[in-house]
mmCIF file of N, CA, C and O in Angstrom:
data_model
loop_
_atom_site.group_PDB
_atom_site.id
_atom_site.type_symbol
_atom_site.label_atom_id
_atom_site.label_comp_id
_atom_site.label_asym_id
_atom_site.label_seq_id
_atom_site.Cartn_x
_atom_site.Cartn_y
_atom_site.Cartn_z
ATOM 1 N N UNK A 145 0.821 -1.195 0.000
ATOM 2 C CA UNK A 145 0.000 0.000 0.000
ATOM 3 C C UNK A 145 0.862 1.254 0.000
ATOM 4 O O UNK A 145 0.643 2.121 -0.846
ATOM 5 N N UNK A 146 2.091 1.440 1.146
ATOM 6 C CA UNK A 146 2.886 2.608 0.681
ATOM 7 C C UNK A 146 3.144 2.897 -0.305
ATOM 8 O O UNK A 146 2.806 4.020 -0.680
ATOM 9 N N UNK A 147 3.808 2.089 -1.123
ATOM 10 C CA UNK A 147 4.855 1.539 -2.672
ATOM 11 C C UNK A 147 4.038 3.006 -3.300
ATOM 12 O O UNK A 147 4.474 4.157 -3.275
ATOM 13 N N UNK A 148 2.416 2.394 -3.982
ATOM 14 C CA UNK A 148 1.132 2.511 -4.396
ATOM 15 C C UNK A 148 1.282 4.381 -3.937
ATOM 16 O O UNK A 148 1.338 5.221 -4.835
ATOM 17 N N UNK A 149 1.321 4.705 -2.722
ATOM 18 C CA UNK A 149 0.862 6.494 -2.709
ATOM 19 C C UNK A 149 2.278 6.904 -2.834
ATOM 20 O O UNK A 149 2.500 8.109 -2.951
ATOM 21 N N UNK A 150 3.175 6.149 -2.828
ATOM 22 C CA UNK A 150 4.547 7.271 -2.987
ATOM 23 C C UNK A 150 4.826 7.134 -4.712
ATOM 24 O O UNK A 150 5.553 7.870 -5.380
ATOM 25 N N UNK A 151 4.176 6.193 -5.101
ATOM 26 C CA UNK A 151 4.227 6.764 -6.727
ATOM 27 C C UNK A 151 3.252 7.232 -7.119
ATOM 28 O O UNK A 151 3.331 7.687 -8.260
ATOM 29 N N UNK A 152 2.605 7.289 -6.777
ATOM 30 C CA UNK A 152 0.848 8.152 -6.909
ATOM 31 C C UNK A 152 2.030 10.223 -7.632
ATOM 32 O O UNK A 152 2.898 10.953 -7.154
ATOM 33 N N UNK A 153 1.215 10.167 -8.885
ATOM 34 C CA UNK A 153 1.393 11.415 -9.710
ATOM 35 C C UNK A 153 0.761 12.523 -9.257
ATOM 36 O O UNK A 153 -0.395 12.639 -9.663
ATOM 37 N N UNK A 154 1.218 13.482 -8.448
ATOM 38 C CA UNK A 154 0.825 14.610 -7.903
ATOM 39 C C UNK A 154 0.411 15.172 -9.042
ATOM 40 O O UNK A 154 -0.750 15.098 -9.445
ATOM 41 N N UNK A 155 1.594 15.928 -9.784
ATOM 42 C CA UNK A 155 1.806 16.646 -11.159
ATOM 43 C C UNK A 155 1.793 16.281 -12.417
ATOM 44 O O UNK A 155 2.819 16.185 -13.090
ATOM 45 N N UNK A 156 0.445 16.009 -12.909
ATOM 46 C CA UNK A 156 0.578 15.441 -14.192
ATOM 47 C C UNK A 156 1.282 15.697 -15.351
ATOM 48 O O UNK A 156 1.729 14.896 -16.173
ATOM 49 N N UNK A 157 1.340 17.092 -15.321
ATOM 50 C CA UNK A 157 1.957 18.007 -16.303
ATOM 51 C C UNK A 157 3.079 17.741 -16.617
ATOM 52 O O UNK A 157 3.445 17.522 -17.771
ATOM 53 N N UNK A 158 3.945 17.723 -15.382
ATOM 54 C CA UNK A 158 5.154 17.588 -15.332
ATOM 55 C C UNK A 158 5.574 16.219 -14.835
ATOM 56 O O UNK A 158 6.734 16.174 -14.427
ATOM 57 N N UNK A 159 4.993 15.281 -14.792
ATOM 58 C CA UNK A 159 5.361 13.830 -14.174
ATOM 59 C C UNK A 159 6.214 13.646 -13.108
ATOM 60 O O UNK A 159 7.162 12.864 -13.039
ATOM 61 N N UNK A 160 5.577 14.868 -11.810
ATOM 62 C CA UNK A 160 5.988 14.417 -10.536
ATOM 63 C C UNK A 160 5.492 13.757 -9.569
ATOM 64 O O UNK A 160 4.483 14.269 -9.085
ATOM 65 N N UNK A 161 5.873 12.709 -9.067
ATOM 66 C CA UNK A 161 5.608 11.578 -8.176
ATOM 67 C C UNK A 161 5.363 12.536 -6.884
ATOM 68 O O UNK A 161 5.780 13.691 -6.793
ATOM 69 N N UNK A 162 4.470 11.711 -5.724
ATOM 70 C CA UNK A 162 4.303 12.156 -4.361
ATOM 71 C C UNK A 162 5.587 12.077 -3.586
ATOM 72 O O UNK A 162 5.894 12.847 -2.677
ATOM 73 N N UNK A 163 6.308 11.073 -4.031
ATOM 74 C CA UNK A 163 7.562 10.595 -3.708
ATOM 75 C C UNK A 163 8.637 11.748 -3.677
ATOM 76 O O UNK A 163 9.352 12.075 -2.729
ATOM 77 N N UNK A 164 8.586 12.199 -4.750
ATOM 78 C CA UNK A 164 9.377 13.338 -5.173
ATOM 79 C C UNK A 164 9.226 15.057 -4.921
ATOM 80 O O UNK A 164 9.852 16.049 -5.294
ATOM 81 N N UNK A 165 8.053 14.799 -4.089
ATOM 82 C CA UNK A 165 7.664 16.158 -3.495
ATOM 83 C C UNK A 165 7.681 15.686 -2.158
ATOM 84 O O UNK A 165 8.402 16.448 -1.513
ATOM 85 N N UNK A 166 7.134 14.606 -1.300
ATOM 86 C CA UNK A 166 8.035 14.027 -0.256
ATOM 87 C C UNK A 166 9.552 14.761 0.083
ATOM 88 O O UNK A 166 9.807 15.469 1.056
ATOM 89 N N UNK A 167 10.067 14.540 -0.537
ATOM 90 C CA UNK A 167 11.325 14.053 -0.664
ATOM 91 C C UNK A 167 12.148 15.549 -1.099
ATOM 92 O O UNK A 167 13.339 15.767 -0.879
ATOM 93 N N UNK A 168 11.454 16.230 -1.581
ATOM 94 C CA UNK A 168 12.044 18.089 -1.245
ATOM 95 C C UNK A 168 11.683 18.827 -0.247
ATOM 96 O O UNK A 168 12.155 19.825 0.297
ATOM 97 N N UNK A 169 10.129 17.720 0.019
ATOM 98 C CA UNK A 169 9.936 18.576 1.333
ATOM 99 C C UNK A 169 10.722 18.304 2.997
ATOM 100 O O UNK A 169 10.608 19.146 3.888
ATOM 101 N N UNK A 170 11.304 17.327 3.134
ATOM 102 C CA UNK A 170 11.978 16.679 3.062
ATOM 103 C C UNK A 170 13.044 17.109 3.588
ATOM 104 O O UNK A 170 13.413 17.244 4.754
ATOM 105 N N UNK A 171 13.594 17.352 2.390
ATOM 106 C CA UNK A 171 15.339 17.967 2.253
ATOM 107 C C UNK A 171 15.157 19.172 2.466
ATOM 108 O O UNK A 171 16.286 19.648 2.337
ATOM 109 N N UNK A 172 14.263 20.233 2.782
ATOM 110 C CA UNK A 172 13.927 21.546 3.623
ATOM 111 C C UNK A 172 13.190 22.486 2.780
ATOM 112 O O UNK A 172 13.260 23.668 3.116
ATOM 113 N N UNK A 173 12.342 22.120 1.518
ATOM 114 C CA UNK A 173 11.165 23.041 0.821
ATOM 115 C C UNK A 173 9.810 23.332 1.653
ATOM 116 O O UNK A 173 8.726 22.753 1.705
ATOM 117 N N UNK A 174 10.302 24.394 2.234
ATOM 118 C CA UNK A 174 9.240 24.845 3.404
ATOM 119 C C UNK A 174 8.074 25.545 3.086
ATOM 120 O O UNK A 174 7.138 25.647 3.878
ATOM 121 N N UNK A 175 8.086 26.251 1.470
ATOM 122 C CA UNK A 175 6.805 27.224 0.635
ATOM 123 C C UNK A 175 6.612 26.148 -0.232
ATOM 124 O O UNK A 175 7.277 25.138 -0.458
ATOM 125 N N UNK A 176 5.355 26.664 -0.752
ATOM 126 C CA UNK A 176 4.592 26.105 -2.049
ATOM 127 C C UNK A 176 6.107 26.569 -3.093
ATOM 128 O O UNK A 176 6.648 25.683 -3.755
ATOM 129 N N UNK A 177 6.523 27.670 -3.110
ATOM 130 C CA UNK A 177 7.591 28.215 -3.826
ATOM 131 C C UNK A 177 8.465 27.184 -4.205
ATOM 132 O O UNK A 177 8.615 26.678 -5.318
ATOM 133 N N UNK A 178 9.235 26.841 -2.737
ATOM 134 C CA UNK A 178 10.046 26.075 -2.955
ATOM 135 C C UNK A 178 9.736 25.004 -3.535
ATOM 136 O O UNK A 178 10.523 24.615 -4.399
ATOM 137 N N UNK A 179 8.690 24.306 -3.302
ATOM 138 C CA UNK A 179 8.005 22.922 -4.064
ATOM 139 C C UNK A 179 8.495 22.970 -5.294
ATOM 140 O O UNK A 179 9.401 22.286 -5.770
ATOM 141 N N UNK A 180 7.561 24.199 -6.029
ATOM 142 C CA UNK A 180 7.565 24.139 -7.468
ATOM 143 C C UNK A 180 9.246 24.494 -7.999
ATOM 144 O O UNK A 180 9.823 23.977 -8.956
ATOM 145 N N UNK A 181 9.717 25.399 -7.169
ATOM 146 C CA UNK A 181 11.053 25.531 -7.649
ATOM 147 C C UNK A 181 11.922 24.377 -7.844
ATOM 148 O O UNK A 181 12.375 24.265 -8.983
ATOM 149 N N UNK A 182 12.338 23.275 -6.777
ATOM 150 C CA UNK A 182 12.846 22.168 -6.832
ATOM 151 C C UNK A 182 12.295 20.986 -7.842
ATOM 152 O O UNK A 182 13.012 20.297 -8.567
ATOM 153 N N UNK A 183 10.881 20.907 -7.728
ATOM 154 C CA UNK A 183 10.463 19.989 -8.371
ATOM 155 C C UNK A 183 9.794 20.010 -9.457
ATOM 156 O O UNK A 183 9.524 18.885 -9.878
ATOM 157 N N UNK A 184 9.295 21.167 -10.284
ATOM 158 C CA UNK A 184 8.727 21.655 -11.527
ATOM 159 C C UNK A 184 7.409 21.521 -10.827
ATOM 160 O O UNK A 184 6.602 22.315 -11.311
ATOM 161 N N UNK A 185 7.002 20.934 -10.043
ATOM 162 C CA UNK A 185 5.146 20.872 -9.485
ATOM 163 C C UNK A 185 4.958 21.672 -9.871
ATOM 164 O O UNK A 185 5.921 22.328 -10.269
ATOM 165 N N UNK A 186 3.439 22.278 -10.061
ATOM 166 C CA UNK A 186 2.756 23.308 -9.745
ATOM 167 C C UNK A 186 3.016 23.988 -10.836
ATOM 168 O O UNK A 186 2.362 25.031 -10.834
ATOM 169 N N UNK A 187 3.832 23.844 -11.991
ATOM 170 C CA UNK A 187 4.013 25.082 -12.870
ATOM 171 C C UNK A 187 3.924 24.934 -14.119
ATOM 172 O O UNK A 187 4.373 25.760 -14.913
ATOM 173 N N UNK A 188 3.219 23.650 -14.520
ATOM 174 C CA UNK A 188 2.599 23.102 -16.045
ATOM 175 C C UNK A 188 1.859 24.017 -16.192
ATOM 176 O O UNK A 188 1.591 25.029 -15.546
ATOM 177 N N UNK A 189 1.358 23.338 -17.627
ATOM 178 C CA UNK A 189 0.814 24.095 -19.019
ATOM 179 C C UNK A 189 -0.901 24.281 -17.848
ATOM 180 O O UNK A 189 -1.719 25.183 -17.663
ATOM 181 N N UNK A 190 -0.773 23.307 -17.495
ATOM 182 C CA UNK A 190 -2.804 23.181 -16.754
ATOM 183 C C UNK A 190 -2.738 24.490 -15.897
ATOM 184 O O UNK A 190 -3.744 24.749 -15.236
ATOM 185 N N UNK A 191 -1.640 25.369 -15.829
ATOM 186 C CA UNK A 191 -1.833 26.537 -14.557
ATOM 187 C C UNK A 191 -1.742 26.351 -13.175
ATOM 188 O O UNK A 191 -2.118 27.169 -12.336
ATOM 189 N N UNK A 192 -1.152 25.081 -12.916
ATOM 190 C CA UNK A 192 -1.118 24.332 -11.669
ATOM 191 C C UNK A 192 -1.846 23.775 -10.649
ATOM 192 O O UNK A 192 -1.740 23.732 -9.424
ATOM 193 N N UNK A 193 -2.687 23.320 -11.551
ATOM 194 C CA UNK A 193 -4.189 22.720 -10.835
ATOM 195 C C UNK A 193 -3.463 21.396 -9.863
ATOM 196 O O UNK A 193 -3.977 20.328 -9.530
ATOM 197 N N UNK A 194 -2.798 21.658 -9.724
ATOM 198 C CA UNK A 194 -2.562 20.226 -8.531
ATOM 199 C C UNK A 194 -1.388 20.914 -7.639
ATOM 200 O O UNK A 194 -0.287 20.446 -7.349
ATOM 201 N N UNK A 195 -1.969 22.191 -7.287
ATOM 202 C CA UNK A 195 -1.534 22.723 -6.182
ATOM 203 C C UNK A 195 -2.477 22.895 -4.982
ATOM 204 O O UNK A 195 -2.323 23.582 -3.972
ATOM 205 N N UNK A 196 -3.458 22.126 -5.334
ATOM 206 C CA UNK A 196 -4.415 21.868 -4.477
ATOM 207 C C UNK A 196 -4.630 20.852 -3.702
ATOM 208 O O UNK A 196 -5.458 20.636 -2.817
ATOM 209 N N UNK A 197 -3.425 20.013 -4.331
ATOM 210 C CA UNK A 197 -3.389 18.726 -3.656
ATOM 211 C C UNK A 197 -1.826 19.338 -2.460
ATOM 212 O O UNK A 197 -1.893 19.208 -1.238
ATOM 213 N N UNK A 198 -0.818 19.842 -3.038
ATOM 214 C CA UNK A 198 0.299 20.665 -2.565
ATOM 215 C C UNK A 198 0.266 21.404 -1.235
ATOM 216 O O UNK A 198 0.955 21.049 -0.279
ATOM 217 N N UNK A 199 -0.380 22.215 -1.216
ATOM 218 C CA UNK A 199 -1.109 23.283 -0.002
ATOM 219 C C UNK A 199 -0.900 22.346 1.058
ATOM 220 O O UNK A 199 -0.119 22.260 2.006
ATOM 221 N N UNK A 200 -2.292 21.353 0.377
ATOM 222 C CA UNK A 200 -2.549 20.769 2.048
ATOM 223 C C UNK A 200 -1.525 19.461 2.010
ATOM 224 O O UNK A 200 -1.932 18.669 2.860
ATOM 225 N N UNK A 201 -0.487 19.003 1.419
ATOM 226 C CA UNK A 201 0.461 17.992 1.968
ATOM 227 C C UNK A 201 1.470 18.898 3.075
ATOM 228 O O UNK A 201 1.818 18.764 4.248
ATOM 229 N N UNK A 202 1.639 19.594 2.301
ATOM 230 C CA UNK A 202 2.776 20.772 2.519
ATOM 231 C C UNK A 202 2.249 21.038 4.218
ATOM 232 O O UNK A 202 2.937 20.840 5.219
ATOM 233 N N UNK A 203 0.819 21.546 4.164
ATOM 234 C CA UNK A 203 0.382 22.477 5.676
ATOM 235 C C UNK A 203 0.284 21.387 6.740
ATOM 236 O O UNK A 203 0.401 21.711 7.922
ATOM 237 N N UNK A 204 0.071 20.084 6.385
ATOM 238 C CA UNK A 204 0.056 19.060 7.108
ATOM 239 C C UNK A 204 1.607 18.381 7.554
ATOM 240 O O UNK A 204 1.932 17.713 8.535
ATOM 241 N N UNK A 205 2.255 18.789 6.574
ATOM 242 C CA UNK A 205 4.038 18.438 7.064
ATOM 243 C C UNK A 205 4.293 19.094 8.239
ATOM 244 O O UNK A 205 4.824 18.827 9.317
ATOM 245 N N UNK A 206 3.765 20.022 7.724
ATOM 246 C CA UNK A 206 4.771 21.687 8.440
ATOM 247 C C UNK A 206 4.080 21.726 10.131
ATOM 248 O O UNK A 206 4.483 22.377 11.095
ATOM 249 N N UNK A 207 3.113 20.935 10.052
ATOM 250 C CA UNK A 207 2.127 21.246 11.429
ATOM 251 C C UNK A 207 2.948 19.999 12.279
ATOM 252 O O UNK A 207 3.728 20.036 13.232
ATOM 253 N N UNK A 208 2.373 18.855 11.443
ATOM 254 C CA UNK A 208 2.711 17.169 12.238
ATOM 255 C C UNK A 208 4.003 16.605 11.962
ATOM 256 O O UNK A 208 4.288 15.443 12.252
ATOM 257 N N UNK A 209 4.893 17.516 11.334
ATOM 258 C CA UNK A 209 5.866 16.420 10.920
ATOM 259 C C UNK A 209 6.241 15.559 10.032
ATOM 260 O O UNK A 209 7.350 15.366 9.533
ATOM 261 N N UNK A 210 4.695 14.777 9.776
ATOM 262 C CA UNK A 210 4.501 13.706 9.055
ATOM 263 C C UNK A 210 3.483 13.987 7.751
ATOM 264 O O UNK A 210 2.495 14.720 7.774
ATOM 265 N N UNK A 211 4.010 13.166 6.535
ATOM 266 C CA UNK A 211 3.106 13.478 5.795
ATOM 267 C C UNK A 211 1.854 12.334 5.825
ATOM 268 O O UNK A 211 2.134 11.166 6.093
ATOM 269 N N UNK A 212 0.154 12.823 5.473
ATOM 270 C CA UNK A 212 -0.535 12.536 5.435
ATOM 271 C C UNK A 212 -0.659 11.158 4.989
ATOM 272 O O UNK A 212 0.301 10.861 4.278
ATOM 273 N N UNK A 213 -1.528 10.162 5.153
ATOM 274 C CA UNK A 213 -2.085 8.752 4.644
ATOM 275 C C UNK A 213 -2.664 9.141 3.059
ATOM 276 O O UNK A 213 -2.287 8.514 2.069
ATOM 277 N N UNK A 214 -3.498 10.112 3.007
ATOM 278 C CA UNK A 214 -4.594 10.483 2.233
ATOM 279 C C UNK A 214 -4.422 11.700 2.092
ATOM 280 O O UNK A 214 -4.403 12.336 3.146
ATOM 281 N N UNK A 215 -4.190 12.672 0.492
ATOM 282 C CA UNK A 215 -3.932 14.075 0.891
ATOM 283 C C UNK A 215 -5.845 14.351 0.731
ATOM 284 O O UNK A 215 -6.737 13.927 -0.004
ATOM 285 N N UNK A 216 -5.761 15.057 1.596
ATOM 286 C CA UNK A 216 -7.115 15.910 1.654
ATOM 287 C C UNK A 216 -7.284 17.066 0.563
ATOM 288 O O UNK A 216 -7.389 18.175 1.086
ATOM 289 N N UNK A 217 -7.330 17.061 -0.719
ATOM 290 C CA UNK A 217 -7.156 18.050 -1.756
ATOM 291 C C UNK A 217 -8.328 19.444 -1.363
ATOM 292 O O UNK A 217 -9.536 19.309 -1.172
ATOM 293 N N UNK A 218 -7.728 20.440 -1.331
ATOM 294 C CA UNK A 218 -8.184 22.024 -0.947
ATOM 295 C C UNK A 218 -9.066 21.967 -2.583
ATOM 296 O O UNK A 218 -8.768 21.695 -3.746
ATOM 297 N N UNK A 219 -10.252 22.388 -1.845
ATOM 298 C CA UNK A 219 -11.227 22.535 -3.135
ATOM 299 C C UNK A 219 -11.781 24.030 -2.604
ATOM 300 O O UNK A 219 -12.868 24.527 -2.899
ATOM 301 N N UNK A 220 -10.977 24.485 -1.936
ATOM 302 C CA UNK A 220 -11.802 26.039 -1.377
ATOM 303 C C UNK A 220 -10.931 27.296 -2.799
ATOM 304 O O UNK A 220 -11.406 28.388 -3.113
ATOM 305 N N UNK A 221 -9.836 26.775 -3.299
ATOM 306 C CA UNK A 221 -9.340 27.607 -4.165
ATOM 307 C C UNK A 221 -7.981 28.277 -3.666
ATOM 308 O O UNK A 221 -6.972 28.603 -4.292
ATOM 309 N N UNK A 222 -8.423 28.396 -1.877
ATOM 310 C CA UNK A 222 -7.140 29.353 -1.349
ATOM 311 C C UNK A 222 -5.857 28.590 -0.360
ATOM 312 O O UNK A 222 -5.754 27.372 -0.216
ATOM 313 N N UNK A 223 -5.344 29.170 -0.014
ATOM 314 C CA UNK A 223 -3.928 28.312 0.664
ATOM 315 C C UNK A 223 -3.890 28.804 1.740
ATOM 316 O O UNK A 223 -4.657 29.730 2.003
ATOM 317 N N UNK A 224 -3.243 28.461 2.408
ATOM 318 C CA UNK A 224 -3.453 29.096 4.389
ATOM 319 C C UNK A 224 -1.619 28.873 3.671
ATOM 320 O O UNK A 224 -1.152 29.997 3.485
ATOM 321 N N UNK A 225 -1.013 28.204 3.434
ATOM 322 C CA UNK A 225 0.547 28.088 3.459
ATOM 323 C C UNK A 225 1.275 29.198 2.734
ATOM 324 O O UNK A 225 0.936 29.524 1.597
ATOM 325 N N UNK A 226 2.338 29.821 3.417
ATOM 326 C CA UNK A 226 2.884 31.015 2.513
ATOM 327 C C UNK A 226 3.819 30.141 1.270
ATOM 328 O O UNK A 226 4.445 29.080 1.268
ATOM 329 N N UNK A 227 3.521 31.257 0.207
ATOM 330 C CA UNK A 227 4.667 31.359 -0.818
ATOM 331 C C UNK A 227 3.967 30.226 -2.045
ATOM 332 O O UNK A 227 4.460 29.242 -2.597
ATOM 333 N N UNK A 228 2.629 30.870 -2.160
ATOM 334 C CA UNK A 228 1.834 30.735 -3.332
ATOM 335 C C UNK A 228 1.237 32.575 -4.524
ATOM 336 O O UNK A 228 0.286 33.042 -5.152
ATOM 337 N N UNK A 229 2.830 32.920 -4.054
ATOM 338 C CA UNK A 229 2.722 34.432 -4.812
ATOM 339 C C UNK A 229 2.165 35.911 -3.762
ATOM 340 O O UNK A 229 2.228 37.119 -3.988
ATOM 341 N N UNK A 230 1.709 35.243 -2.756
ATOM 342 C CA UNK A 230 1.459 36.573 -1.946
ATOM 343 C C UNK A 230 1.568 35.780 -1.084
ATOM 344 O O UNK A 230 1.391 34.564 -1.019
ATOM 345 N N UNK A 231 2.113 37.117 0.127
ATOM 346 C CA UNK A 231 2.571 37.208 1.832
ATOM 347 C C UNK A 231 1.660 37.008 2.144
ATOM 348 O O UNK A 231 0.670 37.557 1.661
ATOM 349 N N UNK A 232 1.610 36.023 3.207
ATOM 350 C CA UNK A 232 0.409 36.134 4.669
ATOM 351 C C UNK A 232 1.251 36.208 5.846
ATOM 352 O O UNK A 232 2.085 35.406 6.265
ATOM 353 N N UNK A 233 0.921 37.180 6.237
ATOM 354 C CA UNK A 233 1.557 37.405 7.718
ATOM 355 C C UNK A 233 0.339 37.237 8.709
ATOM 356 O O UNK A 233 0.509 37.353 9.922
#
């Protein structure tokens, strides 16, 4: 069952694995920024429609440590996590 979600395709666009956004987040990609910077996520031709899945892996790292079983994909549109193009302080 792990095997199965760590190759699970976050980024279709760009053919990035969960594994591989794991795995920058990880090695210390603490913004949505950094995500897409390291790993091309988020910055295909689709406009980055699977930064909705991103947000909330990312806000769930950053809280627990651990990444999620199941990402809970953000269907509200907005990000609570900085460094999706504008500051939240």
């Amino acid at each position: 069952m792990g095997q199965k979600k760590k190759s699970e395709i976050i980024c279709r666009c760009n053919n990035v694995s969960r594994a591989t956004i794991e795995q920058a987040i990880t090695d210390g990609a603490k913004t949505l920024n950094e995500i897409f910077d390291t790993t091309t996520a988020g910055v295909g031709p689709c406009g980055g429609s699977c930064r909705r899945k991103l947000a909330p892996l990312l806000e769930h790292y950053l809280k627990t440590g651990q990444f999620p079983e199941k990402i809970q994909e953000d269907l509200s549109g907005k990000s609570n996590v900085k460094g999706e193009g504008e500051k939240k302080d």
